[in-house]
Coordinates of C-alpha atoms in Angstrom, one line a residue:
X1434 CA -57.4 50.8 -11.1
X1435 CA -60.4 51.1 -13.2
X1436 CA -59.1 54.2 -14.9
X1437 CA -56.0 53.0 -15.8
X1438 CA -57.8 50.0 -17.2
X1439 CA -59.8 52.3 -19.2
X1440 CA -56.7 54.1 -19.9
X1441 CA -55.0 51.3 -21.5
X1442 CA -58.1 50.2 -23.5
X1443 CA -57.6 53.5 -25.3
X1444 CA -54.2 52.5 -26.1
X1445 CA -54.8 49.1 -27.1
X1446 CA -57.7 50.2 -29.6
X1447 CA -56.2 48.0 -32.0
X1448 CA -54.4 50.4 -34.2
X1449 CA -53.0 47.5 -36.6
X1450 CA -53.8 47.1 -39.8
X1451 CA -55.3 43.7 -41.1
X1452 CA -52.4 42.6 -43.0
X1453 CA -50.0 42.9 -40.0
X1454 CA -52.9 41.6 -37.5
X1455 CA -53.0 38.2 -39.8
X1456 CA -49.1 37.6 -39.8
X1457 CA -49.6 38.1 -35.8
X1458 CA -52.4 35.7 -35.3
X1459 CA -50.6 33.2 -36.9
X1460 CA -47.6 33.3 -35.4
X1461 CA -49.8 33.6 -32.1
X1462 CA -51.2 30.2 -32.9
X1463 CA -48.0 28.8 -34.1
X1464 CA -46.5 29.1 -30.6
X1465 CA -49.8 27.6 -29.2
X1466 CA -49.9 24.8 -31.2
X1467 CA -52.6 25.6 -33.0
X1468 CA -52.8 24.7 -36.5
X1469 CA -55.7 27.1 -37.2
X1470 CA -54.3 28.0 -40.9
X1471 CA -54.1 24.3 -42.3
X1472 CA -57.6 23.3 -40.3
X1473 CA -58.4 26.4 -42.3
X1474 CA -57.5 24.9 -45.9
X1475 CA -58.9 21.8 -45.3
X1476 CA -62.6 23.3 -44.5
X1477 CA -62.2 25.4 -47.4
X1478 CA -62.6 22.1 -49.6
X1479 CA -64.9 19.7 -47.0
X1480 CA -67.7 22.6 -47.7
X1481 CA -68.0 22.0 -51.1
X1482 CA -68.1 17.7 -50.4
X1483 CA -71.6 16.3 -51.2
X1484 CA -73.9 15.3 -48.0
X1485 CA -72.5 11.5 -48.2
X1486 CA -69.1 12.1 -48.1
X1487 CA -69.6 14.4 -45.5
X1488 CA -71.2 12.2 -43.1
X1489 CA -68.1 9.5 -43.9
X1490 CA -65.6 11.8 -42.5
X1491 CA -68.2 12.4 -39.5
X1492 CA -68.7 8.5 -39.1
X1493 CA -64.4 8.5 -39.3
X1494 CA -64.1 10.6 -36.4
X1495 CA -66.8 9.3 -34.1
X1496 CA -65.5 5.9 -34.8
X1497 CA -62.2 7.4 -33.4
X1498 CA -63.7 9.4 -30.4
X1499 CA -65.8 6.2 -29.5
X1500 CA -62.6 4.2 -29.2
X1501 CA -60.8 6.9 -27.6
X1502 CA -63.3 7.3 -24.7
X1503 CA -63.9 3.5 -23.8
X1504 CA -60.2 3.4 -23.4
X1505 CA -59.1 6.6 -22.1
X1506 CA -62.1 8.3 -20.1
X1507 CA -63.3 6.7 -16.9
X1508 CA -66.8 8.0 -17.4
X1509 CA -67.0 6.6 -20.4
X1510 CA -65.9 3.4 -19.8
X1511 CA -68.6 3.1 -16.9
X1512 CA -71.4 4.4 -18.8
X1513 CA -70.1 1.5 -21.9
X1514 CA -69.8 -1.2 -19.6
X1515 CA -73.5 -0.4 -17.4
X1516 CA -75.2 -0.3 -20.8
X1517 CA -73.3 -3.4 -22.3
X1518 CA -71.5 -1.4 -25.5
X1519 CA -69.0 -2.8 -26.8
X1520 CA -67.2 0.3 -29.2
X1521 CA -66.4 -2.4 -31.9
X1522 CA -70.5 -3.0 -32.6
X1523 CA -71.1 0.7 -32.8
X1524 CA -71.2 0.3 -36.9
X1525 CA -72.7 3.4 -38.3
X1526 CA -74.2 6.6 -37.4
X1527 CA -77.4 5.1 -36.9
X1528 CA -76.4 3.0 -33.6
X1529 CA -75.1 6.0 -31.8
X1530 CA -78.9 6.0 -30.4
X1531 CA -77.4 2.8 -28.6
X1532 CA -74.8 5.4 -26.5
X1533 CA -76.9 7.1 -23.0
X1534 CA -76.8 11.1 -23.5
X1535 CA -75.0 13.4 -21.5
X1536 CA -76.9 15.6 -19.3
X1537 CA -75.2 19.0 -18.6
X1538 CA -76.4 17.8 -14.8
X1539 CA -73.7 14.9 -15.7
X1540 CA -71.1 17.1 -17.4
X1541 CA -71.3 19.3 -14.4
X1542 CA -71.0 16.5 -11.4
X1543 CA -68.6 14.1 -13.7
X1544 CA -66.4 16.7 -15.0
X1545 CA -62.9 15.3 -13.7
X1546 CA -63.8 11.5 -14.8
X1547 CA -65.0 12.6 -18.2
X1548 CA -61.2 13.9 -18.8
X1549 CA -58.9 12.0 -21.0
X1550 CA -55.9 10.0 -18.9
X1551 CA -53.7 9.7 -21.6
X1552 CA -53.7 13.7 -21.8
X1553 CA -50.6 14.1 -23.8
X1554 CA -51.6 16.7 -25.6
X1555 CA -51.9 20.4 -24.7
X1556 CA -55.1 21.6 -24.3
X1557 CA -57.2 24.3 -22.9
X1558 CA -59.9 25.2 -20.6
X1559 CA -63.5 27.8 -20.7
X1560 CA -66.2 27.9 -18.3
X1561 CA -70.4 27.6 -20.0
X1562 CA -72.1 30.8 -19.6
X1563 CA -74.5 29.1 -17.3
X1564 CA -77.3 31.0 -18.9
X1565 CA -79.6 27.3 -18.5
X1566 CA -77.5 26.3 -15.3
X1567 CA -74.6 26.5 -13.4
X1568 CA -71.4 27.1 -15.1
X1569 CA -68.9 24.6 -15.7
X1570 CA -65.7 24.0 -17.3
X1571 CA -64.9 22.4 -20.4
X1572 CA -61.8 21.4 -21.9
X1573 CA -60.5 21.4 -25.7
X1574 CA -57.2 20.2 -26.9
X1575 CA -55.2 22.2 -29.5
X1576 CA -56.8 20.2 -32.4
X1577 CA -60.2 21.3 -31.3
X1578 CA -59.6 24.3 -30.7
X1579 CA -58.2 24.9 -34.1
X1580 CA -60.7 23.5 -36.2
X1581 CA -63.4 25.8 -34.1
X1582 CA -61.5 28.7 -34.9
X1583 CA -61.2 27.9 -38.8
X1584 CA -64.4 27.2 -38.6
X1585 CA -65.4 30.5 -37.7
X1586 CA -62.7 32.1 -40.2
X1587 CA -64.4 29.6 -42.7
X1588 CA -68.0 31.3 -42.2
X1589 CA -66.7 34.9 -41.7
X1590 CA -65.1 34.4 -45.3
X1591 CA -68.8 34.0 -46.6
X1592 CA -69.7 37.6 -45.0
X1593 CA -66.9 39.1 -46.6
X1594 CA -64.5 39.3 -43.6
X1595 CA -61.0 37.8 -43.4
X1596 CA -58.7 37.0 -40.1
X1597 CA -56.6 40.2 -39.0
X1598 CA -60.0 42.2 -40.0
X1599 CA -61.0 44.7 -37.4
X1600 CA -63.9 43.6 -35.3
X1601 CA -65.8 45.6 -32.7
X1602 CA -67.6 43.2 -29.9
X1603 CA -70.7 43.7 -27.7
X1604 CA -69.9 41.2 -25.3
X1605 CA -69.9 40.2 -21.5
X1606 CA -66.9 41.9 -20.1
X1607 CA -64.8 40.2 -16.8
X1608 CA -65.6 41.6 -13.6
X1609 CA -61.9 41.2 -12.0
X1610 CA -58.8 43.0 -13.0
X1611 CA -56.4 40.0 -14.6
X1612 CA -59.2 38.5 -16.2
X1613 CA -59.5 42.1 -18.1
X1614 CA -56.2 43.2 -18.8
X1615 CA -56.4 39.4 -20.2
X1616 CA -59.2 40.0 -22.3
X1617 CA -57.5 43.5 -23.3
X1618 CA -54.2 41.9 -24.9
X1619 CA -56.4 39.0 -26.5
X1620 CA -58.5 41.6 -27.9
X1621 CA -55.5 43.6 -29.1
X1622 CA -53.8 40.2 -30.7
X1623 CA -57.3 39.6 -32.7
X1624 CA -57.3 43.8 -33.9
X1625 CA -60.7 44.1 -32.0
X1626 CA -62.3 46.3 -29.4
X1627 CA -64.9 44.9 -26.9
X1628 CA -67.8 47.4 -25.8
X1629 CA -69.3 45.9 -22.5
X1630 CA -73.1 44.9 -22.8
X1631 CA -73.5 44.6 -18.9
X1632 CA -75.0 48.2 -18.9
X1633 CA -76.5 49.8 -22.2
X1634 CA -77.3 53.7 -21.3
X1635 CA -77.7 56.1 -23.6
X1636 CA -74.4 58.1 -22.4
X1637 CA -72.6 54.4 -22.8
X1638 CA -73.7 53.7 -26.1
X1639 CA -73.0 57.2 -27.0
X1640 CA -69.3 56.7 -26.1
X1641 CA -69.5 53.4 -28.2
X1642 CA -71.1 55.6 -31.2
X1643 CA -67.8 57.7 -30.5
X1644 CA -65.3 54.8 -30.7
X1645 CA -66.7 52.9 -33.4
X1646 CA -65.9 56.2 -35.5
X1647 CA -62.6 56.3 -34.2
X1648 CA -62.0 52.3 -34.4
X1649 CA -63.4 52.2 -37.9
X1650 CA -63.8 47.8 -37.7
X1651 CA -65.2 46.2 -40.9
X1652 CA -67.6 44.5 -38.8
X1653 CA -70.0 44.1 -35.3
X1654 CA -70.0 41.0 -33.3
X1655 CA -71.9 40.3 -30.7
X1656 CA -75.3 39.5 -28.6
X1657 CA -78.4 40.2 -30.2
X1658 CA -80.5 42.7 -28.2
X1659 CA -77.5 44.4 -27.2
X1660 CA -76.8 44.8 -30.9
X1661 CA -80.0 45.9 -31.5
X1662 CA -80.8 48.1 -28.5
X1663 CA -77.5 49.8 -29.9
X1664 CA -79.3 50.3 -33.3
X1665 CA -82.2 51.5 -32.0
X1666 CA -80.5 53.9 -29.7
X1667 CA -78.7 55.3 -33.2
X1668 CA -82.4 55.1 -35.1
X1669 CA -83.5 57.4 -32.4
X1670 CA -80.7 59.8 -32.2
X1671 CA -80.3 60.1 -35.8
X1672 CA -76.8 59.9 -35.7
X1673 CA -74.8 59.5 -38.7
X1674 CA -73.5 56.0 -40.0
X1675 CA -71.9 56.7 -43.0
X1676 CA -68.6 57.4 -41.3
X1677 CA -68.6 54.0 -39.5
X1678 CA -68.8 52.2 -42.9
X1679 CA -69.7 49.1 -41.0
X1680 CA -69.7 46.0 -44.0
X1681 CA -71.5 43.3 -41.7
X1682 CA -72.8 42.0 -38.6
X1683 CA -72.9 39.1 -37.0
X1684 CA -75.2 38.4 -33.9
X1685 CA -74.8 35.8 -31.4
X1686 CA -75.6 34.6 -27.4
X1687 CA -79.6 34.9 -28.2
X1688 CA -82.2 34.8 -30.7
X1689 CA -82.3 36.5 -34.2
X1690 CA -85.7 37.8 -34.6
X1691 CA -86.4 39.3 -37.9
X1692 CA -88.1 42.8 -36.6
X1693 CA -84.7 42.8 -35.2
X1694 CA -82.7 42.1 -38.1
X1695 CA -84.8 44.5 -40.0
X1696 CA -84.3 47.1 -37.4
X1697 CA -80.3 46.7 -37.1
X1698 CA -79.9 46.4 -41.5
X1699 CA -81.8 49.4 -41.3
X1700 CA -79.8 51.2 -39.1
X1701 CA -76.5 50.3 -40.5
X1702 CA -77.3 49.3 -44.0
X1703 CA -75.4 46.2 -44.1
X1704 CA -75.8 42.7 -43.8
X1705 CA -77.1 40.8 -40.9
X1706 CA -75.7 37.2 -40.1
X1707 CA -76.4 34.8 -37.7
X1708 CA -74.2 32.8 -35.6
X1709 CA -75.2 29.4 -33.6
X1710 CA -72.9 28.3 -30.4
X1711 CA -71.9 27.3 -27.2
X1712 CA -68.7 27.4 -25.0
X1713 CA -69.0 23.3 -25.0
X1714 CA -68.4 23.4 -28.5
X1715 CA -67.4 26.9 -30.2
X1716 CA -69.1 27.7 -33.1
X1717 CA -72.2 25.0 -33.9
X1718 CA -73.9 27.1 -36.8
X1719 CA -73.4 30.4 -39.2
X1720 CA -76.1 31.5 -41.9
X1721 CA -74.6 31.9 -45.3
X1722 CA -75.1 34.7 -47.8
X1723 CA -78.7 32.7 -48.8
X1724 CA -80.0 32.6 -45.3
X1725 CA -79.2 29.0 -44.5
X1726 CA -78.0 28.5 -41.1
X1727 CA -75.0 25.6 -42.1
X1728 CA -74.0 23.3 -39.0
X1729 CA -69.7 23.0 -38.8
X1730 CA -70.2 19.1 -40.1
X1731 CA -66.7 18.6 -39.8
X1732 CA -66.2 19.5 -36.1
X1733 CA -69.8 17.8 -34.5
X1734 CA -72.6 15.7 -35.4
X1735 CA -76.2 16.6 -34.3
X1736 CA -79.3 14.7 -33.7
X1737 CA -82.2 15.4 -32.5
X1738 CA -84.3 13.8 -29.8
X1739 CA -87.8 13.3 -29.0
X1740 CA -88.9 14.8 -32.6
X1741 CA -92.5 16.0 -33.2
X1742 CA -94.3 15.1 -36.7
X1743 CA -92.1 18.4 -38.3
X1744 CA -89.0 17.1 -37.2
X1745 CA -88.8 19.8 -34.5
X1746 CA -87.0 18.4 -31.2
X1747 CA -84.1 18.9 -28.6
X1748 CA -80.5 18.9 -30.4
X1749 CA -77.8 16.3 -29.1
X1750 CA -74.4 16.5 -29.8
X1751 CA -71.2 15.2 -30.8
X1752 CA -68.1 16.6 -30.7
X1753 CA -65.9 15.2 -33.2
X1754 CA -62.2 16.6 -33.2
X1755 CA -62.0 16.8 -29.0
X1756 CA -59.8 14.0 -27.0
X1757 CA -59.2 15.2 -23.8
X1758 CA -62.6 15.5 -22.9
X1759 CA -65.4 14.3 -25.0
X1760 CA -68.9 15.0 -25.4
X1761 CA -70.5 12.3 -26.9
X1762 CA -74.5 12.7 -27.4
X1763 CA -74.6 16.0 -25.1
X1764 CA -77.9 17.3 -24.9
X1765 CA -77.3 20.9 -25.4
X1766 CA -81.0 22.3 -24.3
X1767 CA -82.1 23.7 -26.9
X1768 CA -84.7 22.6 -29.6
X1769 CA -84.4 23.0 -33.6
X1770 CA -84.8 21.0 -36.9
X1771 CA -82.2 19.6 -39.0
X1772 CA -83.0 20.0 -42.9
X1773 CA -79.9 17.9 -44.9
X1774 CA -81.6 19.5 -48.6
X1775 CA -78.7 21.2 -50.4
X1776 CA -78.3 25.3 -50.1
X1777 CA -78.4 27.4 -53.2
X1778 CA -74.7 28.6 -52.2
X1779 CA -73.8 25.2 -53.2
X1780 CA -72.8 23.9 -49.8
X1781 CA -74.4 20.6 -48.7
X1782 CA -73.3 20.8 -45.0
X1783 CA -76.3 20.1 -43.6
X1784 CA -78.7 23.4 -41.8
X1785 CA -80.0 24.0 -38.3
X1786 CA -83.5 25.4 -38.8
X1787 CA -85.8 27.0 -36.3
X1788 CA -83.5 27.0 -33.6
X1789 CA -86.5 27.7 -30.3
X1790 CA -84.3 28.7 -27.6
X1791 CA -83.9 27.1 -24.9
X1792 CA -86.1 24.0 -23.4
X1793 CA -86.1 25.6 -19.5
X1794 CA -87.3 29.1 -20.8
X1795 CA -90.7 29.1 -19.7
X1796 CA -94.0 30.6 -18.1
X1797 CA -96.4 28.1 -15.8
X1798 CA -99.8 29.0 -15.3
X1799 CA -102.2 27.7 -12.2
X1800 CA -104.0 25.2 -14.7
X1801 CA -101.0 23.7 -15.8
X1802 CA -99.6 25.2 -19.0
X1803 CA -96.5 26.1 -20.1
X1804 CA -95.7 28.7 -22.4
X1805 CA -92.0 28.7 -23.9
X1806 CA -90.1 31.7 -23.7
X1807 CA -90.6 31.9 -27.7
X1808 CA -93.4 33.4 -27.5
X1809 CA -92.3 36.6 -25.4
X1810 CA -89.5 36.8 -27.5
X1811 CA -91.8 37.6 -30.2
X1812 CA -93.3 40.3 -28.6
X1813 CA -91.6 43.2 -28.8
X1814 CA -92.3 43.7 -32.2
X1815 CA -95.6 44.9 -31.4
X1816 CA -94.4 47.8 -29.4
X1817 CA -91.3 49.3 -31.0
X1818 CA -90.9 53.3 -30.2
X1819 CA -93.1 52.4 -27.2
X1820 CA -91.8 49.5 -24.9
X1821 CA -87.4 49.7 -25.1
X1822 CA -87.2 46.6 -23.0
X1823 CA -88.9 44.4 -20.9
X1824 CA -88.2 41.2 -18.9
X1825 CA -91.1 38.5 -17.3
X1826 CA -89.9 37.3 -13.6
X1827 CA -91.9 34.4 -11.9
X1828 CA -91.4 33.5 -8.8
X1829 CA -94.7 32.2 -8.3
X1830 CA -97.0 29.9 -10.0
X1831 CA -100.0 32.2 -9.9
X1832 CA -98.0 35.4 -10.8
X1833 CA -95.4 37.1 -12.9
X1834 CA -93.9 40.6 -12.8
X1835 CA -93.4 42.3 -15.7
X1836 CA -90.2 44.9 -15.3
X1837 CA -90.5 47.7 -18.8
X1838 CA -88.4 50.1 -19.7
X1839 CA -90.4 52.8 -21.4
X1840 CA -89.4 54.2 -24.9
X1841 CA -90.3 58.0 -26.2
X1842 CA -93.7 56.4 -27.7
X1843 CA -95.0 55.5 -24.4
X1844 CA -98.6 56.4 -24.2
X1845 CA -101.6 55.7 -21.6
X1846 CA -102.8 52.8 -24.0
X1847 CA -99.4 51.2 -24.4
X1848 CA -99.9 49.5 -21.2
X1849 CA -103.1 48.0 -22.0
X1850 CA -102.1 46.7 -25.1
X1851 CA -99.2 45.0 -24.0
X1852 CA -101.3 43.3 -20.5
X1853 CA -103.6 42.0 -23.4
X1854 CA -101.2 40.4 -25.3
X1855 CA -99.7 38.8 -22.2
X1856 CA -103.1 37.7 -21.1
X1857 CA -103.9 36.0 -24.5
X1858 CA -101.4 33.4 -23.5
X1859 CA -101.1 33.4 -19.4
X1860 CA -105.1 33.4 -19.1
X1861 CA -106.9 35.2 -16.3
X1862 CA -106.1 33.4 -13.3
X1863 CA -102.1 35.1 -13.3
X1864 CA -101.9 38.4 -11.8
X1865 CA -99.6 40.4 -13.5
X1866 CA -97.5 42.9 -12.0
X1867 CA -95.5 45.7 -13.8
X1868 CA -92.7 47.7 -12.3
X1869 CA -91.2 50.4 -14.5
X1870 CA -87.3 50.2 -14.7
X1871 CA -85.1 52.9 -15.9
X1872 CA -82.8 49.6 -17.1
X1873 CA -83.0 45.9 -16.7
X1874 CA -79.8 44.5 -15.5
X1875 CA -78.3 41.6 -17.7
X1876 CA -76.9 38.5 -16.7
X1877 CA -73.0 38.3 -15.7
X1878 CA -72.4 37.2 -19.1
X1879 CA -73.9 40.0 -20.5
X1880 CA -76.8 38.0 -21.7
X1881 CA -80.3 39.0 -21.6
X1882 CA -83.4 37.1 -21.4
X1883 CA -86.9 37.7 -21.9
X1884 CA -87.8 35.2 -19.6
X1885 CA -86.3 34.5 -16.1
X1886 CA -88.4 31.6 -14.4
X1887 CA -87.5 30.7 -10.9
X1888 CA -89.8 28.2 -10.4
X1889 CA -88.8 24.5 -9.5

């Protein structure tokens, strides 16, 4: 079975050209419901609004999704009526800090009562990654759903791309066989190919090398360090890219570190861009051609919570376009800054700086610190050429093990270096354990994480 799969995937290497693959997605979308094209239009103008009238359409639709809720969604109704809110008093954007936030713990055991009765409309379902919990499933109605996709069409049309353009994805692949041939038509219908990121060997990325010649997309999507692992496995090989004429990336899933942006522009000798979201929401966030990471205004509102004197603190939510279930306040987990001062591209929707990962990715130490992931994310600039990979486990509060994946540069002071820069953040009193790994497993999404921390 997993031949023919494989076989097929040959086959379906999206041989369409990006003319033909546009006229396809949008008749694709017709028959969904999904007006994607005039969502589309509509953002094309809303970028170019100054901050205030921005925020009036945002004010608009929360006003709407407020209303909606009380009346509609038993959760919400619950929560209004323990807390004494009346939807009619919410005036501005300033007294949603009267509205409880959503916990994903809530999302997760509430799911069923925080779906719309009046659902109407058609709508559709994904599951959260689970990468800072367990997974759960969200719904989005056809409205949503459209305006996340222009809004990712909207953002791809500042990198130079264009829907029907041909896109090649390191991503998560389904472990069952529906769910893949699945993911093989959708990939077909959006003229992409998917290269799986659950195992990156050098004999697998080689065959990638091989298909992105063949393939030929305008652009890579996808997580970060699988992304860059697969630059750095082409750096290494001194294979040739001029043939893959690759015109941008985009990273995703995990944090954008610059040594790793430099390493991947390097390699391919285009454009890196960023990209900011979650399956609750779709697309939260894309950096523009002058670095800015703009927040889709139009589709959510953010706040942020518990701020520190630079404005740094954990982002909350609002979904504004979503009736059957919605996610008012949500605290997503992960901690940033909000800056509303207007870009030099000339767009004032409003930018997500310092996104810090997120809030559960940690180290303890027996004196009671906690070092944020952040930190060890950093790291592996130090060591390029001799640490590929590595990945902290703790299990227990007084040690972590330290799995590494040695690169050609390896040497016998390579270890030490790296234990001290642990040390000079863990302290004395951790014992540190390293286990050498041919390759570190990712998650089931085809995440990875520098940090796994097991403790309670």
């Amino acid at each position: 079975m997993h031949k023919l799969i494989s076989q097929v995937t040959d086959c379906l290497n999206n041989k369409m050209n990006a003319t033909f693959a546009r006229k396809l997605y949008k008749l694709i979308q017709h028959i969904r419901g999904e007006k994607v094209f005039e969502c589309l239009s509509e953002l094309e103008q809303t970028q170019w609004y100054p901050i205030e009238k921005l925020k009036d359409i945002q004010w608009k639709k929360i006003k709407a999704i407020i209303t909606h809720a009380y009346d509609n969604v038993p959760y919400y109704r619950q929560k209004f009526d323990e807390y004494g809110i009346n939807p009619n008093k919410i005036k501005d954007l300033n007294d949603l800090k009267y509205i409880p936030i959503l916990t994903k713990k809530e999302l997760r055991e509430n799911a069923p009562r925080l779906i719309a009765k009046d659902r109407k409309y058609r709508f559709s379902q994904d599951v959260t990654s689970g990468s800072s919990g367990p997974a759960t499933t969200v719904f989005t109605d056809r409205n949503a759903a459209a305006f996340q996709h222009a809004a990712v069409f909207r953002a791809y049309r500042w990198m130079g791309l264009d829907i029907g353009d041909k896109i090649a994805r390191f991503w998560g692949t389904q472990l069952d066989v529906k769910r893949k041939i699945k993911d093989l038509i959708k990939d077909f219908l959006l003229n992409r190919i998917t290269f799986s990121t659950h195992f990156l060997d050098d004999k697998t990325m080689f065959s990638y090398y091989q298909k992105l010649k063949n393939f030929k997309p305008r652009a890579i999507y996808g997580f970060t360090s699988a992304i860059y692992e697969f630059a750095q496995f082409i750096f290494r090989n001194e294979l040739p890219i001029k043939n893959l004429d690759i015109k941008t990336i985009i990273t995703t899933g995990e944090l954008l570190f610059s040594y790793q942006r430099q390493v991947i522009e390097k390699t391919f000798n285009c454009r890196v861009y960023n990209e900011y979201g979650c399956a609750e929401f779709g697309p939260i966030a894309y950096e523009c051609p002058y670095g800015n990471l703009h927040i889709m205004a139009e589709n959510l509102y953010v706040e942020i919570e518990n701020q520190t004197d630079d404005g740094r603190g954990e982002l909350i939510i609002t979904e504004l376009n979503n009736f059957v279930m919605p996610l008012i306040r949500y605290k997503l987990g992960d901690i940033g800054i909000v800056s509303y001062s207007k870009c030099t591209c000339g767009r004032e929707l409003p930018v997500l700086k310092e996104i810090s990962g997120r809030a559960l990715d940690f180290v303890k130490t027996p004196d009671g610190r906690v070092i944020h992931g952040i930190y060890f994310d950093y790291l592996p600039k130090y060591f390029l050429g001799e640490i590929r990979q590595f990945q902290i486990v703790q299990e227990e509060i007084h040690t972590i093990c330290v799995n590494i994946v040695k690169d050609s540069g390896f040497n016998k002071h390579t270890l030490q270096k790296f234990e001290k820069k642990l040390r000079e953040v863990v302290g004395t009193k951790v014992d540190i354990i390293f286990e050498f790994k041919e390759a570190i497993p990712r998650e089931n999404t085809g995440k990875f994480h520098f940090v796994i921390s097991k403790l309670p």
